[in-house]
Amino acid sequence: MKKPIATPSRTKEILETHQMSAKKNYGQNFLIESGIVEKIARSAIVSDNCVVFEIGPGIGALTQYLCEYAKKVVSFEIDERLPAVLQDTLQEYDNFELVMQDFLDVDLNAWVKKYKDLGMDVVVAANLPYYITTPILFKIFESGADISAITVMMQKEVADRFYAKVNTKEYNALSIVTQYRCEVSQVMKVPKNVFMPKPNVDSAVLQFRFKPKREDINEDVFFSLVKACFKQRRKTIRNNYQDFVQDKQKAQYQLELAHIAPERRAESVTIDEFIQLYEVYYNDK
Ligand code: SAM
């Protein structure tokens, strides 16, 4: 690598040379600490035969390290000013491909299939644009695509919800839906002073790895049940659940059958207990 992009002076120099500034509406906060970028890249690449799909390369800070360590990097970017910049900053890499498209419109399954057919492992890496963190992750989760790992930076408070354990104030339907589908681990916490411009809040890098899909569970029904149980956090699970089954006695009976005391609150109910409740609900229909 000639020069890391993720330093304050190099980032300033690139922005000045290309007469551009960060666009807030695209969630642009560029990384300026190369040690952190290197760690994200190293954790993202899980094998020697990897293609990385990157969301939002910006001026190339993370992309550069991904290109160093992965066989191939495909980056999806929305900001039309950036192809010219990346052509300059990443000129030393011939394993880099830029796709100018809103990631939410990308045909992810087709892209994954292309590289799986070549026998490669597919991973996702990004310093995510914060304004669409959850839609991007749910697009990936719901695609069902064969992706080995998703390693992404997001606002710390959003990460806390994805990662939350039972009996904490962050634990909610999003935590359960995510942890039902994926093993979630925290790679590191990241302070706000390693970005230019500096955001108002700290960040964290999480890694998601898909669990094997359970064919015996109808996910749409399971997720609606979980969401219904968290509808009013302060209410007991019985009060929330009875709206879902539309029958007070049935709610009480099914919760007891699932060994969940009806006066508990949803935030104390583990994923396995929610699965038990789903099974009782499904068999009682
Ligand atoms: N990877 C760079 C870094 O770490 O310095 C930039 C990260 S910046 C937080 C987010 C990037 O995502 C920006 O380059 C932004 O233009 C891009 N972006 C925003 N919305 C996008 C979308 N819908 N699809 C693809 N890229 C998007």
CSV table of C-alpha atoms and ligand atoms in Angstrom, one decimal:
chain,number,residue,atom,x,y,z
A,1,MET,CA,0.0,0.0,0.0
A,2,LYS,CA,1.4,3.4,-1.0
A,3,LYS,CA,-0.2,5.6,1.6
A,4,PRO,CA,-3.2,5.0,3.9
A,5,ILE,CA,-6.2,7.2,3.0
A,6,ALA,CA,-7.5,7.0,6.6
A,7,THR,CA,-5.4,9.8,8.1
A,8,PRO,CA,-6.6,13.3,8.8
A,9,SER,CA,-4.0,14.9,6.4
A,10,ARG,CA,-4.5,12.5,3.5
A,11,THR,CA,-8.3,12.7,3.8
A,12,LYS,CA,-8.1,16.5,3.8
A,13,GLU,CA,-5.8,16.5,0.8
A,14,ILE,CA,-8.1,14.2,-1.2
A,15,LEU,CA,-11.2,16.3,-0.4
A,16,GLU,CA,-9.3,19.5,-1.4
A,17,THR,CA,-7.9,18.0,-4.6
A,18,HIS,CA,-11.3,16.9,-5.7
A,19,GLN,CA,-13.0,20.0,-4.3
A,20,MET,CA,-15.6,18.1,-2.4
A,21,SER,CA,-16.9,18.1,1.1
A,22,ALA,CA,-18.8,15.3,3.0
A,23,LYS,CA,-22.5,15.1,2.2
A,24,LYS,CA,-24.6,14.8,5.3
A,25,ASN,CA,-27.7,13.5,3.5
A,26,TYR,CA,-25.6,10.5,2.3
A,27,GLY,CA,-24.4,9.8,5.9
A,28,GLN,CA,-20.8,10.6,5.0
A,29,ASN,CA,-18.4,10.4,7.9
A,30,PHE,CA,-15.0,9.3,6.6
A,31,LEU,CA,-12.6,7.2,8.7
A,32,ILE,CA,-9.3,8.9,9.5
A,33,GLU,CA,-7.6,6.3,11.7
A,34,SER,CA,-5.9,3.6,9.8
A,35,GLY,CA,-5.4,1.2,12.7
A,36,ILE,CA,-9.2,0.9,13.1
A,37,VAL,CA,-9.7,0.5,9.4
A,38,GLU,CA,-7.2,-2.3,9.2
A,39,LYS,CA,-8.9,-4.1,12.1
A,40,ILE,CA,-12.3,-3.9,10.4
A,41,ALA,CA,-10.8,-5.2,7.1
A,42,ARG,CA,-9.0,-8.1,8.9
A,43,SER,CA,-12.1,-9.2,10.8
A,44,ALA,CA,-14.3,-8.9,7.7
A,45,ILE,CA,-12.2,-11.3,5.6
A,46,VAL,CA,-12.9,-14.8,6.8
A,47,SER,CA,-11.0,-16.9,4.2
A,48,ASP,CA,-8.3,-16.7,1.6
A,49,ASN,CA,-10.8,-16.9,-1.2
A,50,CYS,CA,-13.1,-14.0,-0.4
A,51,VAL,CA,-15.0,-11.4,-2.4
A,52,VAL,CA,-16.0,-8.5,-0.2
A,53,PHE,CA,-19.1,-6.5,-1.0
A,54,GLU,CA,-18.6,-3.1,0.5
A,55,ILE,CA,-21.5,-0.6,1.0
A,56,GLY,CA,-20.4,3.0,0.5
A,57,PRO,CA,-16.6,3.2,-0.2
A,58,GLY,CA,-16.6,7.0,0.2
A,59,ILE,CA,-13.1,8.1,-0.8
A,60,GLY,CA,-11.7,4.6,-0.3
A,61,ALA,CA,-10.4,4.5,3.3
A,62,LEU,CA,-11.7,1.0,4.1
A,63,THR,CA,-11.8,-0.2,0.5
A,64,GLN,CA,-8.0,0.2,0.3
A,65,TYR,CA,-7.4,-2.3,3.2
A,66,LEU,CA,-10.1,-4.6,1.8
A,67,CYS,CA,-8.2,-4.6,-1.6
A,68,GLU,CA,-5.0,-5.5,0.2
A,69,TYR,CA,-6.4,-8.5,2.0
A,70,ALA,CA,-9.2,-9.9,-0.2
A,71,LYS,CA,-9.1,-11.5,-3.6
A,72,LYS,CA,-11.8,-9.2,-5.0
A,73,VAL,CA,-13.7,-6.1,-3.7
A,74,VAL,CA,-17.0,-4.9,-5.2
A,75,SER,CA,-18.1,-1.6,-3.7
A,76,PHE,CA,-21.6,-0.1,-4.1
A,77,GLU,CA,-21.8,3.7,-3.9
A,78,ILE,CA,-24.6,6.2,-4.4
A,79,ASP,CA,-22.7,9.5,-4.6
A,80,GLU,CA,-21.9,10.4,-8.3
A,81,ARG,CA,-18.9,12.6,-7.3
A,82,LEU,CA,-17.0,9.6,-6.0
A,83,PRO,CA,-16.0,7.5,-9.1
A,84,ALA,CA,-13.5,10.2,-10.1
A,85,VAL,CA,-12.0,10.3,-6.6
A,86,LEU,CA,-11.8,6.5,-6.3
A,87,GLN,CA,-10.1,6.2,-9.7
A,88,ASP,CA,-7.4,8.4,-8.2
A,89,THR,CA,-7.1,7.0,-4.7
A,90,LEU,CA,-7.4,3.2,-5.5
A,91,GLN,CA,-5.5,3.3,-8.8
A,92,GLU,CA,-2.9,0.7,-7.5
A,93,TYR,CA,-5.6,-2.0,-7.1
A,94,ASP,CA,-6.8,-4.2,-10.0
A,95,ASN,CA,-9.1,-6.3,-7.8
A,96,PHE,CA,-11.5,-3.3,-7.2
A,97,GLU,CA,-14.8,-2.8,-8.9
A,98,LEU,CA,-17.1,0.1,-8.3
A,99,VAL,CA,-20.9,-0.3,-8.9
A,100,MET,CA,-22.8,3.0,-8.9
A,101,GLN,CA,-26.1,2.0,-7.4
A,102,ASP,CA,-28.2,2.6,-4.3
A,103,PHE,CA,-27.5,-0.5,-2.3
A,104,LEU,CA,-31.1,-0.8,-1.4
A,105,ASP,CA,-31.8,-1.4,-5.1
A,106,VAL,CA,-29.0,-3.9,-5.7
A,107,ASP,CA,-29.9,-7.5,-6.8
A,108,LEU,CA,-27.9,-9.0,-4.0
A,109,ASN,CA,-28.8,-12.6,-4.7
A,110,ALA,CA,-27.6,-12.2,-8.3
A,111,TRP,CA,-24.3,-10.7,-7.1
A,112,VAL,CA,-23.8,-13.4,-4.5
A,113,LYS,CA,-24.6,-16.2,-7.0
A,114,LYS,CA,-22.0,-14.8,-9.5
A,115,TYR,CA,-19.2,-15.3,-7.0
A,116,LYS,CA,-20.5,-18.5,-5.3
A,117,ASP,CA,-20.5,-20.0,-8.8
A,118,LEU,CA,-16.7,-19.2,-9.0
A,119,GLY,CA,-16.3,-21.1,-5.7
A,120,MET,CA,-15.6,-17.9,-3.6
A,121,ASP,CA,-16.8,-17.0,-0.1
A,122,VAL,CA,-18.8,-13.8,0.0
A,123,VAL,CA,-18.6,-11.3,2.9
A,124,VAL,CA,-20.0,-7.9,3.5
A,125,ALA,CA,-18.1,-5.0,5.0
A,126,ALA,CA,-19.0,-1.4,5.6
A,127,ASN,CA,-18.8,1.8,7.6
A,128,LEU,CA,-22.5,2.1,7.1
A,129,PRO,CA,-24.3,5.3,6.2
A,130,TYR,CA,-26.1,5.8,9.5
A,131,TYR,CA,-29.4,7.0,8.1
A,132,ILE,CA,-30.2,3.6,6.6
A,133,THR,CA,-28.3,1.1,8.8
A,134,THR,CA,-31.4,-1.0,9.7
A,135,PRO,CA,-32.9,-1.1,6.1
A,136,ILE,CA,-29.5,-2.2,4.7
A,137,LEU,CA,-29.0,-4.9,7.3
A,138,PHE,CA,-32.6,-6.2,6.9
A,139,LYS,CA,-32.2,-6.3,3.1
A,140,ILE,CA,-29.2,-8.6,3.6
A,141,PHE,CA,-30.8,-10.7,6.3
A,142,GLU,CA,-34.0,-11.1,4.3
A,143,SER,CA,-32.2,-11.9,1.0
A,144,GLY,CA,-31.4,-15.4,2.3
A,145,ALA,CA,-28.2,-15.0,0.2
A,146,ASP,CA,-25.2,-17.3,1.1
A,147,ILE,CA,-23.0,-14.7,2.8
A,148,SER,CA,-20.4,-16.0,5.3
A,149,ALA,CA,-20.1,-12.8,7.5
A,150,ILE,CA,-21.3,-9.3,7.7
A,151,THR,CA,-18.9,-6.9,9.4
A,152,VAL,CA,-20.2,-3.4,9.7
A,153,MET,CA,-19.8,-0.2,11.7
A,154,MET,CA,-22.9,1.6,13.0
A,155,GLN,CA,-23.9,4.0,15.7
A,156,LYS,CA,-23.2,2.5,19.1
A,157,GLU,CA,-26.8,2.9,20.3
A,158,VAL,CA,-28.1,1.0,17.2
A,159,ALA,CA,-25.4,-1.7,17.7
A,160,ASP,CA,-26.5,-2.1,21.3
A,161,ARG,CA,-30.0,-3.0,20.2
A,162,PHE,CA,-28.9,-5.6,17.6
A,163,TYR,CA,-26.5,-7.1,20.2
A,164,ALA,CA,-28.7,-6.7,23.3
A,165,LYS,CA,-29.1,-9.6,25.7
A,166,VAL,CA,-32.3,-10.5,27.6
A,167,ASN,CA,-33.2,-8.4,30.6
A,168,THR,CA,-31.5,-5.3,29.4
A,169,LYS,CA,-33.3,-2.1,28.4
A,170,GLU,CA,-31.9,-2.3,24.8
A,171,TYR,CA,-33.4,-5.8,24.3
A,172,ASN,CA,-36.3,-5.6,21.9
A,173,ALA,CA,-38.0,-7.2,18.9
A,174,LEU,CA,-35.1,-6.1,16.6
A,175,SER,CA,-32.6,-7.9,18.9
A,176,ILE,CA,-34.6,-11.1,18.7
A,177,VAL,CA,-35.3,-11.0,15.0
A,178,THR,CA,-31.6,-10.4,14.4
A,179,GLN,CA,-30.2,-13.0,16.9
A,180,TYR,CA,-32.8,-15.5,15.7
A,181,ARG,CA,-31.2,-15.3,12.3
A,182,CYS,CA,-27.5,-14.6,13.2
A,183,GLU,CA,-24.8,-15.0,15.7
A,184,VAL,CA,-23.9,-11.4,16.6
A,185,SER,CA,-20.5,-10.4,18.1
A,186,GLN,CA,-19.0,-7.0,18.8
A,187,VAL,CA,-15.6,-6.5,17.0
A,188,MET,CA,-14.9,-3.2,18.7
A,189,LYS,CA,-16.2,0.1,20.0
A,190,VAL,CA,-15.1,3.2,18.0
A,191,PRO,CA,-14.9,6.7,19.4
A,192,LYS,CA,-16.4,9.6,17.4
A,193,ASN,CA,-13.1,11.4,17.0
A,194,VAL,CA,-11.8,8.9,14.3
A,195,PHE,CA,-14.2,10.3,11.7
A,196,MET,CA,-14.2,13.4,9.5
A,197,PRO,CA,-16.5,15.2,10.0
A,198,LYS,CA,-16.9,14.1,13.6
A,199,PRO,CA,-20.4,12.7,14.3
A,200,ASN,CA,-22.3,13.4,17.5
A,201,VAL,CA,-22.2,9.8,18.8
A,202,ASP,CA,-19.8,6.9,19.2
A,203,SER,CA,-19.9,3.9,17.0
A,204,ALA,CA,-19.3,0.1,17.2
A,205,VAL,CA,-18.4,-2.6,14.7
A,206,LEU,CA,-20.6,-5.7,14.8
A,207,GLN,CA,-20.1,-9.0,13.0
A,208,PHE,CA,-23.2,-11.1,12.0
A,209,ARG,CA,-23.0,-14.7,10.9
A,210,PHE,CA,-26.1,-16.5,9.7
A,211,LYS,CA,-27.3,-19.5,11.7
A,212,PRO,CA,-28.7,-22.5,9.7
A,213,LYS,CA,-32.3,-21.7,8.6
A,214,ARG,CA,-35.1,-23.5,10.6
A,215,GLU,CA,-37.5,-24.9,8.1
A,216,ASP,CA,-40.1,-25.7,10.9
A,217,ILE,CA,-40.7,-22.0,11.7
A,218,ASN,CA,-42.7,-19.6,9.6
A,219,GLU,CA,-40.6,-16.5,10.1
A,220,ASP,CA,-43.3,-14.0,9.2
A,221,VAL,CA,-45.6,-15.4,11.9
A,222,PHE,CA,-42.8,-15.7,14.4
A,223,PHE,CA,-41.6,-12.1,13.9
A,224,SER,CA,-45.2,-10.7,14.1
A,225,LEU,CA,-45.7,-12.6,17.4
A,226,VAL,CA,-42.4,-11.2,18.8
A,227,LYS,CA,-43.2,-7.7,17.7
A,228,ALA,CA,-46.7,-7.9,19.2
A,229,CYS,CA,-45.2,-9.0,22.6
A,230,PHE,CA,-43.0,-5.9,22.7
A,231,LYS,CA,-45.8,-3.5,21.5
A,232,GLN,CA,-46.1,-1.8,24.9
A,233,ARG,CA,-43.0,-2.5,26.8
A,234,ARG,CA,-44.4,-1.7,30.2
A,235,LYS,CA,-47.3,-4.1,29.9
A,236,THR,CA,-47.1,-7.7,30.9
A,237,ILE,CA,-46.6,-10.2,28.1
A,238,ARG,CA,-50.1,-11.5,28.7
A,239,ASN,CA,-51.6,-8.0,27.9
A,240,ASN,CA,-49.6,-7.6,24.8
A,241,TYR,CA,-50.0,-11.2,23.6
A,242,GLN,CA,-53.8,-11.2,24.1
A,243,ASP,CA,-54.0,-8.5,21.4
A,244,PHE,CA,-52.1,-10.9,19.1
A,245,VAL,CA,-54.3,-13.9,19.7
A,246,GLN,CA,-57.4,-11.7,20.3
A,247,ASP,CA,-58.5,-13.8,23.2
A,248,LYS,CA,-57.6,-13.2,26.9
A,249,GLN,CA,-58.0,-16.8,28.1
A,250,LYS,CA,-56.2,-18.2,25.1
A,251,ALA,CA,-53.3,-15.9,25.7
A,252,GLN,CA,-53.1,-17.0,29.4
A,253,TYR,CA,-53.3,-20.7,28.5
A,254,GLN,CA,-50.8,-20.6,25.7
A,255,LEU,CA,-48.2,-18.7,27.8
A,256,GLU,CA,-48.6,-21.2,30.6
A,257,LEU,CA,-48.2,-24.1,28.2
A,258,ALA,CA,-45.0,-22.4,26.9
A,259,HIS,CA,-43.8,-22.1,30.6
A,260,ILE,CA,-43.8,-18.3,30.5
A,261,ALA,CA,-45.4,-16.7,33.5
A,262,PRO,CA,-48.1,-14.4,32.0
A,263,GLU,CA,-47.1,-11.5,34.3
A,264,ARG,CA,-43.5,-11.3,33.0
A,265,ARG,CA,-42.5,-8.6,30.6
A,266,ALA,CA,-41.3,-9.3,27.0
A,267,GLU,CA,-37.8,-8.0,27.9
A,268,SER,CA,-37.3,-11.0,30.2
A,269,VAL,CA,-38.3,-13.6,27.7
A,270,THR,CA,-35.4,-15.4,25.9
A,271,ILE,CA,-35.4,-16.3,22.2
A,272,ASP,CA,-35.8,-20.0,23.0
A,273,GLU,CA,-38.9,-19.1,25.1
A,274,PHE,CA,-40.3,-17.1,22.2
A,275,ILE,CA,-39.8,-20.1,20.0
A,276,GLN,CA,-41.6,-22.3,22.5
A,277,LEU,CA,-44.5,-19.8,22.5
A,278,TYR,CA,-44.6,-19.8,18.7
A,279,GLU,CA,-44.8,-23.6,18.7
A,280,VAL,CA,-47.7,-23.6,21.2
A,281,TYR,CA,-49.5,-20.9,19.2
A,282,TYR,CA,-48.9,-22.7,15.9
A,283,ASN,CA,-50.1,-26.1,17.2
A,284,ASP,CA,-53.1,-24.6,18.9
A,285,LYS,CA,-54.4,-22.9,15.7
B,1,SAM,N1,-16.3,3.8,3.7
B,1,SAM,C1,-16.0,5.2,3.8
B,1,SAM,C2,-15.2,5.4,5.1
B,1,SAM,O1,-15.3,4.5,6.0
B,1,SAM,O2,-14.6,6.4,5.2
B,1,SAM,C3,-17.3,6.0,3.8
B,1,SAM,C4,-18.3,5.7,4.8
B,1,SAM,S1,-19.6,6.8,5.0
B,1,SAM,C5,-20.1,6.6,6.6
B,1,SAM,C6,-21.0,6.1,4.1
B,1,SAM,C7,-20.8,5.9,2.6
B,1,SAM,O3,-22.0,5.3,2.1
B,1,SAM,C8,-20.7,7.2,1.8
B,1,SAM,O4,-19.7,7.0,0.8
B,1,SAM,C9,-22.1,7.4,1.2
B,1,SAM,O5,-22.0,8.2,0.0
B,1,SAM,C10,-22.5,6.0,0.9
B,1,SAM,N2,-23.9,5.7,0.8
B,1,SAM,C11,-24.9,6.4,1.4
B,1,SAM,N3,-26.1,5.9,1.0
B,1,SAM,C12,-25.9,4.9,0.2
B,1,SAM,C13,-26.7,3.9,-0.5
B,1,SAM,N4,-28.0,4.0,-0.4
B,1,SAM,N5,-26.1,3.0,-1.3
B,1,SAM,C14,-24.8,3.0,-1.4
B,1,SAM,N6,-23.9,3.8,-0.7
B,1,SAM,C15,-24.5,4.7,0.0
